[in-house]
CSV table of C-alpha atoms in Angstrom, one decimal:
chain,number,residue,atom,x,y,z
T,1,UNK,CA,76.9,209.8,212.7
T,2,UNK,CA,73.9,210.2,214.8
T,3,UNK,CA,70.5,210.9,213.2
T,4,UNK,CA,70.6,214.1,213.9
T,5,UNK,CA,73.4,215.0,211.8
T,6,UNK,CA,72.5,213.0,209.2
T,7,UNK,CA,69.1,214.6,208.5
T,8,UNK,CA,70.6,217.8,208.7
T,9,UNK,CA,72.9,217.2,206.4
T,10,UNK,CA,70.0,215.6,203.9
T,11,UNK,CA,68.5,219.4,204.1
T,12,UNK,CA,71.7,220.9,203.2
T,13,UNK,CA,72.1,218.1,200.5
T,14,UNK,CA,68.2,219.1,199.4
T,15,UNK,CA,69.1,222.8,199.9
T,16,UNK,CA,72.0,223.3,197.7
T,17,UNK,CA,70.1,221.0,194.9
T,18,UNK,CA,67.8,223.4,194.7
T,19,UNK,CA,69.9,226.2,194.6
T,20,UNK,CA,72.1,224.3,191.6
T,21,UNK,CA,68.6,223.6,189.9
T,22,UNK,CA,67.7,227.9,190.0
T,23,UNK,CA,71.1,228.2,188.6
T,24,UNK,CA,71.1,226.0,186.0
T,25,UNK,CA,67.5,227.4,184.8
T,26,UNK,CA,68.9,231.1,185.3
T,27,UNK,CA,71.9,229.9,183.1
T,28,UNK,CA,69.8,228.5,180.5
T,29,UNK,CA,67.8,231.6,180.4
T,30,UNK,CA,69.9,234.2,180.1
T,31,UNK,CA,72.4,232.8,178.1
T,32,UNK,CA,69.7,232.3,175.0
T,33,UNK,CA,68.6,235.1,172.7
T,34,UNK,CA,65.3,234.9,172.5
T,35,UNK,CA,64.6,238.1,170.6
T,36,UNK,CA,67.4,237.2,168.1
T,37,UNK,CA,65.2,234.9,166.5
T,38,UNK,CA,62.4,235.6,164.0
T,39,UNK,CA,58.6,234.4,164.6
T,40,UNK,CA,58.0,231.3,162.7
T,41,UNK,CA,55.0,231.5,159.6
T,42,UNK,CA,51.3,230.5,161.1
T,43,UNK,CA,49.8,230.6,157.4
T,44,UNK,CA,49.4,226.4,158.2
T,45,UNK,CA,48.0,226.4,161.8
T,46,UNK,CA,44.6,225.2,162.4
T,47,UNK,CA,44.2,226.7,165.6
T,48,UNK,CA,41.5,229.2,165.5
T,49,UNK,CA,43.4,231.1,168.1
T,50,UNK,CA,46.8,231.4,166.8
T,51,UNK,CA,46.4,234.9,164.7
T,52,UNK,CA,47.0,233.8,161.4
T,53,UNK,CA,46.7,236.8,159.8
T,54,UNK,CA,49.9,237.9,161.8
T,55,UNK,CA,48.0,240.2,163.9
T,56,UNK,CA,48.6,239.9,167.6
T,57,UNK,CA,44.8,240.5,168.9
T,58,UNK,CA,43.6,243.1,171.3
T,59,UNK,CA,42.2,241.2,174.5
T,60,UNK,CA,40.2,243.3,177.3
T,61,UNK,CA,41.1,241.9,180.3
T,62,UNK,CA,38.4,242.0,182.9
T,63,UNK,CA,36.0,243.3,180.1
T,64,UNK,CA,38.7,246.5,180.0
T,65,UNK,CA,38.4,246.9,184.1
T,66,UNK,CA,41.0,249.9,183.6
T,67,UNK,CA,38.7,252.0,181.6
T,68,UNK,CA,35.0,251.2,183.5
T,69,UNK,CA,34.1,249.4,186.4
T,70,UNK,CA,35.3,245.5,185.5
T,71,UNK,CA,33.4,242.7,184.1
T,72,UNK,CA,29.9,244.5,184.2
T,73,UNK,CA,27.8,245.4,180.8
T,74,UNK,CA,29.1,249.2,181.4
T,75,UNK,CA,32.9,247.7,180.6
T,76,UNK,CA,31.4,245.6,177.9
T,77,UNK,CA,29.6,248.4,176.6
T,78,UNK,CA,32.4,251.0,176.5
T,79,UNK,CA,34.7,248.5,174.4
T,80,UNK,CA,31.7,247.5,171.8
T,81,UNK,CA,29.7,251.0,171.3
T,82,UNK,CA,32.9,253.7,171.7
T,83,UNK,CA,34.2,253.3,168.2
T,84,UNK,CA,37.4,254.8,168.9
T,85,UNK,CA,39.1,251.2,169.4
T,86,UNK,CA,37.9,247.8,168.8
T,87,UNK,CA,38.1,244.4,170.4
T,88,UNK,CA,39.1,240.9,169.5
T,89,UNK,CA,38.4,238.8,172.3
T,90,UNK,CA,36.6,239.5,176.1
T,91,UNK,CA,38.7,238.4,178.9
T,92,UNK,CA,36.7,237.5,182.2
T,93,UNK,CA,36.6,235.4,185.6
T,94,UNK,CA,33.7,233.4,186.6
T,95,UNK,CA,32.3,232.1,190.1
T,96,UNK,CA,28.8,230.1,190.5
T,97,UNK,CA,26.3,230.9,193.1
T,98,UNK,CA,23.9,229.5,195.5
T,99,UNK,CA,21.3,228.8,192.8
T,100,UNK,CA,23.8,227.4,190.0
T,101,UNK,CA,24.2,230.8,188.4
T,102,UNK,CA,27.7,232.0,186.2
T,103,UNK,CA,28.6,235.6,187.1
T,104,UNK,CA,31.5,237.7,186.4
T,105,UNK,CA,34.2,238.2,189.2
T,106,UNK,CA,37.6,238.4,189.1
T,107,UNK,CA,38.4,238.1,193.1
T,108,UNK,CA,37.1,235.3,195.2
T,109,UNK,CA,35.1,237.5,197.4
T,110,UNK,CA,32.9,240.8,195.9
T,111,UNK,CA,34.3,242.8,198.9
T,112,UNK,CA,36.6,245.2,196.5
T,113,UNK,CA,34.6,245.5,193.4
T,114,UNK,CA,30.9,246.1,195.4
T,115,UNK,CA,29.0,247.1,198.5
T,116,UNK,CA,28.7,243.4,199.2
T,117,UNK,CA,30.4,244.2,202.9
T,118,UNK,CA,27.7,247.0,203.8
T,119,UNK,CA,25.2,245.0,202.0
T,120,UNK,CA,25.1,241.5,203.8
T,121,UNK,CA,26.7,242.5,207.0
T,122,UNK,CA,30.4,240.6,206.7
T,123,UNK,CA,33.5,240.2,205.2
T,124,UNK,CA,35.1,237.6,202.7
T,125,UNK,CA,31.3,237.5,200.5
T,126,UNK,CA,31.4,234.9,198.4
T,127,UNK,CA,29.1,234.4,195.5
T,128,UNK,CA,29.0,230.8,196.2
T,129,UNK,CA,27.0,232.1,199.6
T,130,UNK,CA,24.1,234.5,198.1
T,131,UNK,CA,21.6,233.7,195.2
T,132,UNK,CA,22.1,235.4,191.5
T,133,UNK,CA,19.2,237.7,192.8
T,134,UNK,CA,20.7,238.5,196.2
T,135,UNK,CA,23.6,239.5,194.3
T,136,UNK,CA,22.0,241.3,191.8
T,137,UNK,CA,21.2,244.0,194.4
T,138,UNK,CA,25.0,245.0,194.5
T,139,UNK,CA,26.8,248.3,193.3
T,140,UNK,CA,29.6,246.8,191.1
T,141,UNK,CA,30.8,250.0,189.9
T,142,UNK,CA,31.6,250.6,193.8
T,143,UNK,CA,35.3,250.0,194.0
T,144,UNK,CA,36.1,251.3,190.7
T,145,UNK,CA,39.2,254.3,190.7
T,146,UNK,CA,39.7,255.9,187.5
T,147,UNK,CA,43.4,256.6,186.6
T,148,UNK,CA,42.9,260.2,188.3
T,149,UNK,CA,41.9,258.9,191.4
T,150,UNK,CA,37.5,259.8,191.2
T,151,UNK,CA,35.4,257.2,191.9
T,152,UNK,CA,31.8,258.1,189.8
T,153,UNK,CA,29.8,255.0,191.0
T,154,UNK,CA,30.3,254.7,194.6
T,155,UNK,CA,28.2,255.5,197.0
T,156,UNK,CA,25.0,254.2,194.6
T,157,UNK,CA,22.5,252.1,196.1
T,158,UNK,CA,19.0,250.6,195.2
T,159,UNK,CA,17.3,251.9,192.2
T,160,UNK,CA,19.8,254.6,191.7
T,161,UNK,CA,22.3,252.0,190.5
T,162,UNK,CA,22.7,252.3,186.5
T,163,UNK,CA,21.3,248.3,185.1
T,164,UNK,CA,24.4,248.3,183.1
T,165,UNK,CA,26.7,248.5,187.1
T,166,UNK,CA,24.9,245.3,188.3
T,167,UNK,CA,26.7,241.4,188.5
T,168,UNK,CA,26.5,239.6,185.0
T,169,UNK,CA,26.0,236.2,184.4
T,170,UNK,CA,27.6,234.8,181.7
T,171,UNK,CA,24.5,234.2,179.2
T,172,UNK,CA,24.0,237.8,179.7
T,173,UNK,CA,27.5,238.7,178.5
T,174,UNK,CA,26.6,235.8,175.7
T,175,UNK,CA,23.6,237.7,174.7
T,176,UNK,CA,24.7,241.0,174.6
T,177,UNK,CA,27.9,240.4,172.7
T,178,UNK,CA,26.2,238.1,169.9
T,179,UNK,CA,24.3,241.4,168.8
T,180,UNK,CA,27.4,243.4,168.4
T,181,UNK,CA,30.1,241.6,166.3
T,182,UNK,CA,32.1,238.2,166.5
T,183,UNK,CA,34.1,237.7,169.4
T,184,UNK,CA,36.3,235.3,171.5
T,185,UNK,CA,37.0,234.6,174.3
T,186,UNK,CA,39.4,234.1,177.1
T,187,UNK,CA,37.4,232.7,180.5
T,188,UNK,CA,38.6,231.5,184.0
T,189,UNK,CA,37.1,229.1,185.9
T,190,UNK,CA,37.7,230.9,189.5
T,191,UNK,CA,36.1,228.1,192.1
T,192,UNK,CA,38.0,225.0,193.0
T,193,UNK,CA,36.3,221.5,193.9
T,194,UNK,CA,33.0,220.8,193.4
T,195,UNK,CA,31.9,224.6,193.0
T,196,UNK,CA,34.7,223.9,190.3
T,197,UNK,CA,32.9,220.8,189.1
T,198,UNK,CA,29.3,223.0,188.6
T,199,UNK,CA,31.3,226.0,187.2
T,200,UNK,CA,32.4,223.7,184.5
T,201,UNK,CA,28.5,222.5,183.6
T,202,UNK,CA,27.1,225.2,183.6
T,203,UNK,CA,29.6,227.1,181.6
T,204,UNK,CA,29.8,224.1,179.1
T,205,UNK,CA,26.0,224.3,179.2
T,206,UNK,CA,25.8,227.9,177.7
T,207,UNK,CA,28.9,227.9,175.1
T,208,UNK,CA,26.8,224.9,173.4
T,209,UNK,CA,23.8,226.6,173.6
T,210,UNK,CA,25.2,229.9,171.9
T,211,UNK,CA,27.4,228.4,169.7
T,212,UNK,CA,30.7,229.5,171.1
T,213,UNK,CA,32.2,226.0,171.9
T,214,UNK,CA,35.1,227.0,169.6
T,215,UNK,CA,35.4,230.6,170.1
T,216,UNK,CA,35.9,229.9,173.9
T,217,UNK,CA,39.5,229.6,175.3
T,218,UNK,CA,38.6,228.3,179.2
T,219,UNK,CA,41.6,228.2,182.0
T,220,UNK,CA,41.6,227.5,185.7
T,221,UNK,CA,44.4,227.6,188.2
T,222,UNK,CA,43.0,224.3,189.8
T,223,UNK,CA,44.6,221.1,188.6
T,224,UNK,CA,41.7,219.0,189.4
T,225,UNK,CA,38.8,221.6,187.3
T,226,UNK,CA,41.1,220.7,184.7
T,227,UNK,CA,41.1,216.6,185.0
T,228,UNK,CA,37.1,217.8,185.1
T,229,UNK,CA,37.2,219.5,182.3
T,230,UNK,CA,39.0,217.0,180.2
T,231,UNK,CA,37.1,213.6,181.3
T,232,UNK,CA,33.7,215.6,180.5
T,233,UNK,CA,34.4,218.2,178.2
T,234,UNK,CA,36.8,217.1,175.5
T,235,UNK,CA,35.5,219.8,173.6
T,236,UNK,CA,36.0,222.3,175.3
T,237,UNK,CA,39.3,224.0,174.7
T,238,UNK,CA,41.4,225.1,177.1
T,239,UNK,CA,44.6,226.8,178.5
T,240,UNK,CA,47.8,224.9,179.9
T,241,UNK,CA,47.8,224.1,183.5
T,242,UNK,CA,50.6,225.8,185.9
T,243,UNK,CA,52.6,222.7,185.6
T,244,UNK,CA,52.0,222.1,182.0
T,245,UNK,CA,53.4,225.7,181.5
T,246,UNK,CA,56.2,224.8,183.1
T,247,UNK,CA,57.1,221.6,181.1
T,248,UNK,CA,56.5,223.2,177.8
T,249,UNK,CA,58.9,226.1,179.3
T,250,UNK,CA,61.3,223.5,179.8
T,251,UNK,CA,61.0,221.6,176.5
T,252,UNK,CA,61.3,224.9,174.5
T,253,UNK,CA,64.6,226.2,176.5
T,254,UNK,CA,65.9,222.9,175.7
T,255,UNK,CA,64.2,222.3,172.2
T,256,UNK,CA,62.7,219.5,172.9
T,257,UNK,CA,60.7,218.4,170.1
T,258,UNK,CA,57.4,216.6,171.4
T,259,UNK,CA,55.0,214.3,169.2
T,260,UNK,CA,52.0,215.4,167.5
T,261,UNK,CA,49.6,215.2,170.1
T,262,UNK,CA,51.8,215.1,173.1
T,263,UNK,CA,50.3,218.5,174.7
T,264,UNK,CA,46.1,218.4,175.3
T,265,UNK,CA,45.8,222.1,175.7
T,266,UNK,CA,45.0,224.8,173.1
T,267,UNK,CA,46.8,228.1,174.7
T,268,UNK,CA,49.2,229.0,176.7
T,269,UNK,CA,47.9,232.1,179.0
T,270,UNK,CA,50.4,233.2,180.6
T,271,UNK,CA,52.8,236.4,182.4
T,272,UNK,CA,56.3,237.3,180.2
T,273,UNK,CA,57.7,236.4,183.3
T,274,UNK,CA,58.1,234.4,187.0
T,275,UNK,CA,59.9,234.8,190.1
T,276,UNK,CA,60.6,238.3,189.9
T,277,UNK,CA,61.8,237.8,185.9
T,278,UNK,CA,64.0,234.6,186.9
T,279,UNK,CA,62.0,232.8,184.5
T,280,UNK,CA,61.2,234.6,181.1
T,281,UNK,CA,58.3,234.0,179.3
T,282,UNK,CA,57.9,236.7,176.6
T,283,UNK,CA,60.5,235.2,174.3
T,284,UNK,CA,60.3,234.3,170.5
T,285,UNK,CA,61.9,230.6,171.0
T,286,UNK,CA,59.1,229.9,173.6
T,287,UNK,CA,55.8,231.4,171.3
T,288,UNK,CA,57.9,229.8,167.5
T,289,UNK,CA,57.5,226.3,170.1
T,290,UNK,CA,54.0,226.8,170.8
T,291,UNK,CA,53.1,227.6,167.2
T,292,UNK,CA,55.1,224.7,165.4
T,293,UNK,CA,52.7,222.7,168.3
T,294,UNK,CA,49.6,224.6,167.1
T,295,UNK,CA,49.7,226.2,170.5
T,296,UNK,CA,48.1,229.8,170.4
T,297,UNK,CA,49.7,232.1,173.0
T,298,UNK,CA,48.3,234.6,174.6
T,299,UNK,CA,49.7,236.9,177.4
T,300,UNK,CA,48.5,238.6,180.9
T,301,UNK,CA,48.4,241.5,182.1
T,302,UNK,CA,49.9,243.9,179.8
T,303,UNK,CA,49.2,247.4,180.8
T,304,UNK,CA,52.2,249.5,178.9
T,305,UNK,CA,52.2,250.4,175.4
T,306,UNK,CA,56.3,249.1,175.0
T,307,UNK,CA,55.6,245.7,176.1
T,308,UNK,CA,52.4,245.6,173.9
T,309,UNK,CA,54.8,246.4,171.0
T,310,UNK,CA,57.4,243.6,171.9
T,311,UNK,CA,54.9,241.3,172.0
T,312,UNK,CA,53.6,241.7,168.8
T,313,UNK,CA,56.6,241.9,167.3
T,314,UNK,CA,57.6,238.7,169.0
T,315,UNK,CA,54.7,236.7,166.7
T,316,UNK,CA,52.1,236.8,169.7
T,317,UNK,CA,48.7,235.8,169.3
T,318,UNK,CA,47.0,238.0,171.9
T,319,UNK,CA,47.5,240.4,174.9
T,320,UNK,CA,44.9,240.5,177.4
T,321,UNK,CA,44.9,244.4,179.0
T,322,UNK,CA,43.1,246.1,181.3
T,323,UNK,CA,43.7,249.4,178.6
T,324,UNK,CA,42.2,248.1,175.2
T,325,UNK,CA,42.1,251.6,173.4
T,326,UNK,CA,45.9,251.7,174.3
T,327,UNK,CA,46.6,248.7,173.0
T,328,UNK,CA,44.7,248.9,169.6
T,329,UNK,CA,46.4,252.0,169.6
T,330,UNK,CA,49.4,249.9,169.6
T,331,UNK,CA,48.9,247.4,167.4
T,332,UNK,CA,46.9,249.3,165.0
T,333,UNK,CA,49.1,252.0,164.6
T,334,UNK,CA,51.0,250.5,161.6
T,335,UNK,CA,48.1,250.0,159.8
């Protein structure tokens, strides 16, 4: 057999593996009723953010970006001070700057969300690239579309732009907040290496200093933030890793029972599903695991007021949306 052959047949060995492996974990996944089974009691977690009370809790994801222009003291605002709906726990991204600073953004570049291409000239802006007060000169409420298609805020520039539609940083969010009730919160850590690495610090650095080293639930989608996080910070509680999402996916399809201590994070943050729903992740077997674990879990990005429902009826602990008022709504509709 020349070598030819034989490495092609080694990618049709690899090929069909794979393919048996997406079987077997379709299989598993559809042939278990997850609904079928009743949430577990919480009464004897010590989690602070598994809802004990048995009351899934109404996250605003990007400070409620649906409602108002996202992450900026006008969304944070609109959530505290409307009265018509009230909030659990603020969900929000963070990137540092030139200068060290923690502002609010959900993308990695402030070309959607503000001005920032007409302001400095170029595409792709990065905060990591500008000072706090170079970006402090941008129109966040720029990109915002309400649900009728308007856009109120663009077109605002100097000192016609409103101080509540200007970037946050995150003791300003801190500040603001701690005058208005007791919240959590849900926070990403968007940069990856060393901008990472500072992200971490300084975030650290301002939970201790307001107090909110327990009321903080921090996540990143970079696997080495997260080594950071844990050889520094042991404190500082955070959110499962992609891969550690997938292994206590696994172990719960299964019902494999881990040891006491076995997983290091807090939360599971997560979709209710992957790969186009191959891989389903709204189910009660997955959130009666994470709860026997003392595992709070929370889910992203639910928009519709049927999925809120399942959810809560499932035993979850909190759904991060981009419409808060629909979701307490939801929720609080029972009461």
């Amino acid at each position: 057999m020349t070598k030819t052959l034989k490495k092609t047949f080694m990618i049709i060995g690899i090929i069909i593996a794979v393919l048996l492996l997406l079987a077997l974990a379709a299989y598993l996944a559809l042939s278990h009723d997850y609904s079928g089974s009743p949430p577990v009691s919480v009464s004897d977690c010590t989690n602070p953010h598994i809802a004990a009370d048995g009351v899934t809790r109404v996250s605003a994801h990007r400070s409620g970006g649906g409602i108002a222009p996202e992450n900026t003291l006008m969304a944070f605002k609109n959530c505290v001070e409307d009265g018509s709906f009230e909030i659990d726990i603020f969900e929000f991204d963070v990137h540092i700057t030139a200068d060290g600073q923690l502002v609010l953004l959900h993308d990695d570049t402030l070309d959607r969300t503000s001005n920032a291409v007409e302001h400095f000239g170029h595409e792709y802006v990065r905060p990591s690239e500008y000072t706090y007060q170079e970006l402090y000169e941008l129109n966040m409420g720029e990109g915002f579309v309400t649900d009728s298609g308007e856009t109120p805020y663009k077109g605002l520039r100097g000192e016609d732009i409103p101080d509540d539609l200007h970037i946050m940083r995150v003791q300003d969010v801190f500040s603001y907040l701690s005058g208005h009730g007791d919240y959590d919160y849900i926070i990403e850590i968007k940069d990856s290496g060393d901008l990472g690495y500072a992200s971490c610090d300084e975030l650290y650095r301002q939970l201790e200093a307001f107090g909110l080293l327990d009321d903080a639930v921090i996540g990143t989608f970079n696997a080495e933030v997260t080594e950071y996080m844990e050889a520094n910070y042991p404190d500082m509680l955070r959110s499962a890793s992609v891969s550690e999402v997938a292994g206590f996916f696994i172990d719960s399809l299964l019902g494999i029972d881990r040891e006491d201590g076995y997983y290091k994070f807090e939360a599971l943050q997560i979709p209710t599903s992957y790969y186009s729903g191959l891989i389903y992740l709204g189910s009660t077997r997955l959130i009666n695991a994470a709860h026997e674990h003392n595992i709070a879990v929370q889910y992203w990005t639910i928009n519709d007021a049927e999925t809120v429902a399942e959810l809560a009826a499932k035993g979850a602990d909190a759904i991060m949306t981009d419409y808060p008022d629909m979701a307490y709504e939801v929720l609080r509709s029972g009461e």
